[in-house]
Coordinates of C-alpha atoms and ligand atoms in Angstrom, one line a residue:
X15 CA -123.7 -74.8 140.4
X16 CA -126.7 -75.5 138.2
X17 CA -124.7 -75.4 135.0
X18 CA -122.5 -78.3 136.3
X19 CA -125.5 -80.3 137.5
X20 CA -127.2 -80.1 134.1
X21 CA -124.0 -81.2 132.3
X22 CA -123.5 -84.1 134.8
X23 CA -127.1 -85.2 134.2
X24 CA -126.5 -85.1 130.5
X25 CA -123.4 -87.2 130.8
X26 CA -125.1 -89.8 133.0
X27 CA -128.0 -90.2 130.5
X28 CA -126.3 -89.8 127.2
X29 CA -122.5 -90.3 127.8
X30 CA -119.7 -87.8 127.8
X31 CA -118.2 -88.3 124.4
X32 CA -118.3 -85.6 121.8
X33 CA -118.9 -81.9 122.3
X34 CA -121.5 -81.0 124.9
X35 CA -122.6 -77.3 124.9
X36 CA -124.4 -75.6 127.7
X37 CA -126.8 -72.6 127.3
X38 CA -129.2 -70.5 129.4
X39 CA -132.2 -68.4 128.6
X40 CA -134.1 -66.3 131.2
X41 CA -137.7 -66.1 132.4
X42 CA -139.4 -62.8 132.4
X43 CA -141.6 -60.6 134.6
X44 CA -143.8 -57.8 133.2
X45 CA -143.7 -54.7 135.3
X46 CA -146.7 -53.0 133.6
X47 CA -148.6 -53.2 130.3
X48 CA -150.8 -56.4 130.7
X49 CA -153.0 -57.8 127.9
X50 CA -151.8 -54.9 125.7
X51 CA -149.4 -56.8 123.4
X52 CA -152.2 -58.3 121.2
X53 CA -153.9 -54.9 121.2
X54 CA -151.1 -52.9 119.5
X55 CA -150.1 -51.4 122.8
X56 CA -147.0 -51.0 124.9
X57 CA -145.5 -53.5 127.4
X58 CA -142.6 -53.1 129.9
X59 CA -141.2 -56.5 130.8
X60 CA -137.7 -57.5 131.9
X61 CA -135.7 -60.7 131.7
X62 CA -134.8 -62.4 135.0
X63 CA -131.6 -64.1 136.3
X64 CA -133.7 -67.3 136.8
X65 CA -134.5 -69.3 133.7
X66 CA -133.8 -72.4 131.7
X67 CA -130.4 -74.2 131.5
X68 CA -129.8 -76.6 128.6
X69 CA -127.0 -79.1 127.8
X70 CA -127.0 -80.3 124.2
X71 CA -125.0 -82.5 121.8
X72 CA -125.6 -82.8 118.1
X73 CA -126.3 -86.3 116.7
X74 CA -125.3 -87.7 113.4
X75 CA -128.8 -89.2 112.7
X76 CA -132.3 -87.6 112.8
X77 CA -133.2 -88.7 116.3
X78 CA -134.2 -86.3 119.1
X79 CA -133.8 -87.2 122.7
X80 CA -135.2 -84.9 125.4
X81 CA -135.0 -85.0 129.2
X82 CA -136.2 -82.4 131.7
X83 CA -134.8 -82.4 135.3
X84 CA -138.1 -80.8 136.2
X85 CA -140.1 -83.7 135.0
X86 CA -137.9 -86.6 136.0
X87 CA -140.7 -89.1 136.1
X88 CA -141.3 -88.7 132.4
X89 CA -137.8 -90.0 131.7
X90 CA -136.2 -89.6 128.3
X91 CA -138.7 -88.7 125.6
X92 CA -137.7 -89.7 122.1
X93 CA -138.7 -88.2 118.8
X94 CA -137.2 -87.4 115.5
X95 CA -136.9 -84.6 112.9
X96 CA -139.6 -86.5 110.9
X97 CA -142.1 -86.3 113.7
X98 CA -142.5 -82.5 114.2
X99 CA -146.2 -82.4 115.0
X100 CA -147.9 -81.3 118.2
X101 CA -148.8 -84.3 120.4
X102 CA -150.6 -83.8 123.7
X103 CA -148.7 -86.8 125.2
X104 CA -145.4 -85.2 124.3
X105 CA -145.9 -82.7 127.1
X106 CA -143.2 -80.1 127.5
X107 CA -141.2 -81.4 124.5
X108 CA -143.8 -79.7 122.3
X109 CA -141.9 -76.5 123.0
X110 CA -138.5 -77.5 121.7
X111 CA -140.2 -79.5 118.9
X112 CA -142.3 -76.4 118.0
X113 CA -139.1 -74.4 117.6
X114 CA -137.4 -76.9 115.4
X115 CA -140.6 -77.0 113.3
X116 CA -140.8 -73.2 113.2
X117 CA -137.2 -72.8 112.1
X118 CA -137.9 -75.3 109.3
X119 CA -141.0 -73.3 108.2
X120 CA -138.8 -70.3 107.9
X121 CA -136.4 -72.2 105.7
X122 CA -133.9 -73.2 108.4
X123 CA -134.0 -77.0 108.6
X124 CA -131.9 -78.7 111.2
X125 CA -129.6 -81.1 109.4
X126 CA -129.4 -83.6 112.3
X127 CA -131.1 -84.4 115.5
X128 CA -129.7 -83.8 119.0
X129 CA -129.8 -84.8 122.6
X130 CA -131.1 -82.2 125.1
X131 CA -131.3 -82.0 128.9
X132 CA -133.1 -79.0 130.4
X133 CA -133.4 -77.7 133.9
X134 CA -135.5 -74.7 134.8
X135 CA -135.3 -72.7 138.0
X136 CA -138.4 -70.7 137.1
X137 CA -141.5 -72.2 138.9
X138 CA -143.5 -74.0 136.2
X139 CA -146.7 -72.6 134.9
X140 CA -146.3 -69.6 137.2
X141 CA -146.7 -66.8 134.7
X142 CA -143.0 -66.1 134.5
X143 CA -142.8 -67.6 131.0
X144 CA -141.1 -70.9 131.6
X145 CA -142.4 -72.1 128.2
X146 CA -141.2 -69.0 126.3
X147 CA -137.8 -69.5 128.0
X148 CA -137.7 -73.1 126.7
X149 CA -138.6 -71.9 123.2
X150 CA -135.9 -69.2 123.2
X151 CA -133.2 -71.4 124.6
X152 CA -134.0 -74.0 121.9
X153 CA -133.9 -71.3 119.2
X154 CA -130.5 -70.1 120.5
X155 CA -129.2 -73.7 120.4
X156 CA -130.5 -74.2 116.8
X157 CA -128.8 -70.9 115.8
X158 CA -125.5 -71.9 117.4
X159 CA -125.4 -75.6 116.5
X160 CA -126.4 -75.2 112.9
X161 CA -125.1 -71.7 112.2
X162 CA -128.5 -70.2 111.3
X163 CA -128.3 -66.5 110.6
X164 CA -131.0 -65.1 113.0
X165 CA -131.0 -62.1 115.3
X166 CA -132.3 -62.3 118.9
X167 CA -135.4 -60.4 117.7
X168 CA -135.9 -63.0 115.0
X169 CA -135.7 -65.7 117.8
X170 CA -138.6 -63.9 119.6
X171 CA -140.7 -63.8 116.4
X172 CA -140.0 -67.5 115.6
X173 CA -140.8 -68.3 119.3
X174 CA -144.2 -66.6 119.1
X175 CA -144.9 -68.3 115.7
X176 CA -144.2 -71.7 117.2
X177 CA -146.3 -71.0 120.2
X178 CA -149.2 -69.8 118.0
X179 CA -149.0 -72.3 115.2
X180 CA -147.5 -75.4 116.8
X181 CA -148.8 -75.2 120.4
X182 CA -152.0 -73.5 119.5
X183 CA -151.7 -70.7 122.1
X184 CA -152.6 -67.3 120.6
X185 CA -150.1 -65.3 122.7
X186 CA -148.7 -61.9 121.8
X187 CA -145.0 -61.1 121.4
X188 CA -144.2 -59.9 124.9
X189 CA -142.8 -63.0 126.5
X190 CA -140.5 -64.2 123.7
X191 CA -139.3 -60.6 123.1
X192 CA -138.5 -59.9 126.8
X193 CA -136.5 -63.1 127.0
X194 CA -134.7 -63.0 123.7
X195 CA -133.8 -59.2 124.1
X196 CA -133.2 -59.1 127.9
X197 CA -130.6 -56.8 129.3
X198 CA -129.2 -56.8 132.8
X199 CA -130.6 -54.0 135.0
X200 CA -133.1 -52.9 132.3
X201 CA -136.7 -53.3 131.4
X202 CA -137.8 -53.2 127.7
X203 CA -140.3 -50.5 126.7
X204 CA -141.8 -52.2 123.6
X205 CA -144.4 -50.8 121.2
X206 CA -146.0 -54.1 120.1
X207 CA -147.6 -52.3 117.1
X208 CA -144.2 -51.5 115.5
X209 CA -141.7 -53.6 117.5
X210 CA -139.8 -50.4 118.3
X211 CA -138.2 -50.6 121.7
X212 CA -136.0 -48.9 124.2
X213 CA -134.2 -50.1 127.2
X214 CA -135.0 -48.3 130.4
X215 CA -132.8 -48.8 133.5
X216 CA -134.6 -50.0 136.5
X217 CA -133.0 -48.1 139.4
X218 CA -134.9 -48.8 142.5
X219 CA -132.5 -47.3 145.0
X220 CA -133.4 -48.9 148.3
X221 CA -136.1 -51.2 146.9
X222 CA -136.3 -54.7 145.4
X223 CA -138.6 -56.5 143.0
X224 CA -140.4 -59.3 144.8
X225 CA -142.4 -61.9 143.0
X226 CA -145.2 -63.7 144.9
X227 CA -146.2 -67.0 143.3
X228 CA -149.8 -68.0 144.0
X229 CA -149.1 -71.7 143.3
X230 CA -152.4 -71.8 141.5
X231 CA -151.4 -73.5 138.3
X232 CA -152.7 -72.2 135.1
X233 CA -152.1 -72.9 131.4
X234 CA -152.8 -70.4 128.7
X235 CA -154.6 -73.0 126.6
X236 CA -157.2 -73.9 129.2
X237 CA -157.6 -70.3 130.5
X238 CA -159.8 -67.6 129.2
X239 CA -156.9 -66.0 127.4
X240 CA -158.2 -66.6 123.9
X241 CA -161.6 -65.5 124.9
X242 CA -160.2 -62.1 126.1
X243 CA -158.4 -61.7 122.8
X244 CA -161.5 -62.3 120.8
X245 CA -163.5 -59.9 123.0
X246 CA -161.0 -57.2 122.2
X247 CA -161.0 -58.0 118.5
X248 CA -164.8 -57.7 118.4
X249 CA -164.7 -54.4 120.3
X250 CA -162.1 -53.1 117.9
X251 CA -164.2 -53.9 114.9
X252 CA -167.1 -52.1 116.5
X253 CA -165.0 -49.0 117.2
X254 CA -163.6 -49.0 113.7
X255 CA -167.1 -48.2 112.5
X256 CA -166.8 -44.9 114.4
X257 CA -163.2 -44.0 114.3
X258 CA -160.2 -44.8 112.0
X259 CA -157.9 -47.0 114.1
X260 CA -156.0 -50.2 113.5
X261 CA -155.7 -51.3 117.1
X262 CA -157.1 -50.4 120.6
X263 CA -153.6 -49.1 121.4
X264 CA -154.1 -46.3 118.9
X265 CA -156.7 -44.6 121.2
X266 CA -156.1 -42.2 124.1
X267 CA -158.3 -42.3 127.1
X268 CA -160.2 -39.2 125.8
X269 CA -160.8 -40.8 122.4
X270 CA -162.0 -44.0 124.0
X271 CA -164.5 -42.1 126.1
X272 CA -165.7 -40.3 123.0
X273 CA -166.2 -43.4 120.9
X274 CA -166.9 -46.1 123.5
X275 CA -170.7 -46.3 122.8
X276 CA -169.8 -47.9 119.4
X277 CA -169.2 -51.0 121.5
X278 CA -172.6 -52.5 122.0
X279 CA -171.9 -54.8 124.9
X280 CA -171.0 -53.7 128.5
X281 CA -168.5 -56.5 129.1
X282 CA -166.7 -55.9 125.8
X283 CA -166.6 -52.2 126.6
X284 CA -164.8 -52.9 129.9
X285 CA -162.3 -55.2 128.1
X286 CA -161.5 -52.5 125.6
X287 CA -161.3 -49.8 128.3
X288 CA -158.7 -51.9 130.1
X289 CA -156.6 -52.3 126.9
X290 CA -156.7 -48.6 126.1
X291 CA -156.1 -47.3 129.7
X292 CA -153.4 -49.9 130.4
X293 CA -151.5 -48.9 127.3
X294 CA -151.6 -45.2 128.4
X295 CA -150.6 -46.2 132.0
X296 CA -147.6 -48.0 130.6
X297 CA -146.5 -45.0 128.7
X298 CA -146.9 -42.8 131.8
X299 CA -145.2 -45.3 134.0
X300 CA -142.1 -45.4 131.9
X301 CA -142.0 -41.6 131.9
X302 CA -142.3 -41.6 135.6
X303 CA -139.4 -44.0 136.0
X304 CA -137.3 -41.9 133.7
X305 CA -138.1 -38.9 135.9
X306 CA -137.0 -41.0 138.9
X307 CA -140.5 -41.0 140.3
X308 CA -140.7 -44.6 141.5
X309 CA -143.7 -43.6 143.7
X310 CA -145.8 -42.7 140.7
X311 CA -144.6 -45.8 138.9
X312 CA -146.0 -47.8 141.9
X313 CA -149.3 -46.0 141.8
X314 CA -149.7 -46.9 138.2
X315 CA -148.9 -50.6 139.0
X316 CA -151.6 -50.5 141.6
X317 CA -154.1 -49.0 139.1
X318 CA -153.1 -51.6 136.6
X319 CA -154.1 -54.4 139.0
X320 CA -157.5 -52.7 139.7
X321 CA -158.2 -52.6 136.0
X322 CA -157.2 -56.2 135.5
X323 CA -159.4 -57.2 138.4
X324 CA -162.5 -55.1 137.7
X325 CA -162.5 -54.4 133.9
X326 CA -160.5 -57.2 132.4
X327 CA -161.4 -59.8 135.1
X328 CA -158.4 -62.0 134.9
X329 CA -157.2 -62.0 138.5
X330 CA -159.2 -64.3 140.8
X331 CA -159.1 -64.6 144.6
X332 CA -155.5 -65.9 144.8
X333 CA -153.9 -62.9 142.9
X334 CA -156.3 -60.4 144.5
X335 CA -155.4 -61.7 148.0
X336 CA -151.6 -61.4 147.3
X337 CA -152.0 -57.9 145.9
X338 CA -154.5 -56.6 148.5
X339 CA -152.4 -58.0 151.4
X340 CA -149.2 -56.4 149.8
X341 CA -150.9 -53.0 149.6
X342 CA -151.4 -53.1 153.4
X343 CA -147.7 -53.2 154.1
X344 CA -145.6 -50.1 154.7
X345 CA -142.8 -49.9 152.3
X346 CA -144.7 -51.5 149.3
X347 CA -144.4 -49.0 146.5
X348 CA -146.6 -50.9 144.0
X349 CA -148.1 -54.3 143.5
X350 CA -150.0 -56.0 140.7
X351 CA -150.6 -59.3 139.0
X352 CA -148.2 -60.1 136.2
X353 CA -148.5 -62.2 133.0
X354 CA -151.8 -63.7 131.7
X355 CA -153.5 -63.9 135.1
X356 CA -156.0 -66.5 136.3
X357 CA -153.3 -67.7 138.7
X358 CA -149.5 -67.4 138.4
X359 CA -147.7 -64.5 140.1
X360 CA -147.8 -60.9 141.3
X361 CA -144.9 -58.4 141.1
X362 CA -144.3 -55.9 143.8
X363 CA -141.7 -53.2 144.4
X364 CA -140.8 -53.3 148.1
X365 CA -138.4 -51.2 150.1
X366 CA -135.4 -53.2 151.3
X367 CA -136.4 -53.0 155.0
X368 CA -139.9 -54.1 154.2
X369 CA -139.0 -57.3 152.2
X370 CA -138.9 -59.6 155.3
X371 CA -142.2 -58.4 156.8
X372 CA -143.7 -58.5 153.3
X373 CA -142.9 -62.1 152.9
X374 CA -144.0 -63.0 156.4
X375 CA -147.3 -61.1 156.5
X376 CA -148.5 -61.6 152.9
X377 CA -147.4 -65.3 153.2
X378 CA -149.4 -65.8 156.4
X379 CA -152.5 -64.0 155.2
X380 CA -152.5 -65.8 151.9
X381 CA -152.2 -69.3 153.5
X382 CA -155.0 -68.5 156.0
X383 CA -157.4 -67.4 153.3
X384 CA -156.5 -69.7 150.4
X385 CA -155.5 -72.8 152.3
X386 CA -152.1 -73.4 150.8
X387 CA -148.8 -71.4 150.8
X388 CA -147.5 -68.9 148.3
X389 CA -143.8 -68.7 147.4
X390 CA -141.7 -65.6 147.3
X391 CA -138.7 -64.7 145.1
X392 CA -136.6 -61.5 145.4
X393 CA -135.4 -61.3 141.8
X394 CA -132.7 -59.6 139.7
X395 CA -133.0 -58.4 136.1
X396 CA -130.7 -60.3 133.8
X397 CA -129.6 -60.7 130.2
X398 CA -131.0 -62.6 127.3
X399 CA -129.9 -66.0 126.1
X400 CA -126.3 -67.0 126.3
X401 CA -124.0 -70.0 125.6
X402 CA -122.3 -70.8 128.9
X403 CA -119.9 -73.6 127.8
Ligands
GLA518 C1 -149.2 -64.0 128.4 C2 -148.9 -63.9 126.9 C3 -148.4 -62.5 126.5 C4 -149.3 -61.4 127.1 C5 -149.6 -61.7 128.6 C6 -150.6 -60.7 129.1 O1 -148.0 -63.9 129.1 O2 -148.0 -64.9 126.5 O3 -148.2 -62.4 125.1 O4 -150.4 -61.3 126.3 O5 -150.1 -63.0 128.8 O6 -150.1 -59.4 129.1

């Protein structure tokens, strides 16, 4: 059991005296609604049963000791509550440090340091939000260890704040929200303009969610993520000269077509088109799911990929190959890239009997074309963060 291994590793490194607590926070996959969360649109992500395990013990001084079982070579990384600044060489520990810093900024200062061991069974840098998972597990730990009065929604907002302000990644709210607010068997239909949300059961009678990991590593910082954001911001300010809106998500497709010429550059017009149409697709997809029309939901997933490929241009040959090979297989209801793009994963809804041929055929075609293998995960939708022991 993973929980036991994490605790044992903690005891080997840091001793077994005192109270050791164990926690878990999930990763996430977004079913539809991509690059809409910083455009005031809707998203539809869910938490997974894979995620980040953490063993922790409070200290009596201000030291922090961090160890990740995923980055064993780095060994124990030491810091302190007096050194809460971003440091490139601090690697993954910038995520927990960013959370401690962000809590402090919100008036919740940790009164002592702690020792922390992490293990994640989400593939790193795959687009399943391993970093947001580390942020939320750390936030949950801070709340529990020091008795801070924060809701899970607060954890999501603090997580995004730390990612934006400490780690310098200009992400939206989707990842941290999906993880902090996860519910087993449900996706979260979130309006990022208002933070209103509803849980929608994902009932795929006779089908599974399959994640295909391209193994092309990406990081939001070095990707074109921030560039896409600013293209959308510029397009919005151009549109605002023609129509009264506060975000691209305020527009219907018809309104976009009516006002799109206010955007003076072809590329920017395509970016804005994606943001508007993807938001409307997400609303339609959730309605289709509620009407038990999984087929329609799948068609909208496919349309989402095409738009991300042609208009938003965030896919690349690896993700396109995974999706286009998936579309060839009987029993694939829908398939698209998920997350920021530029590498990472795709998400597909695949009929039970097609899962094995899917993995075999997409896997073989991908390796032949790209030159290295993809990984496949049949996933389950899980709950948000939890204390395990
Ligand atoms: C990343 C960001 C999210 C969201 C997606 C794209 O995962 O962290 O906020 O913008 O990309 O939908």
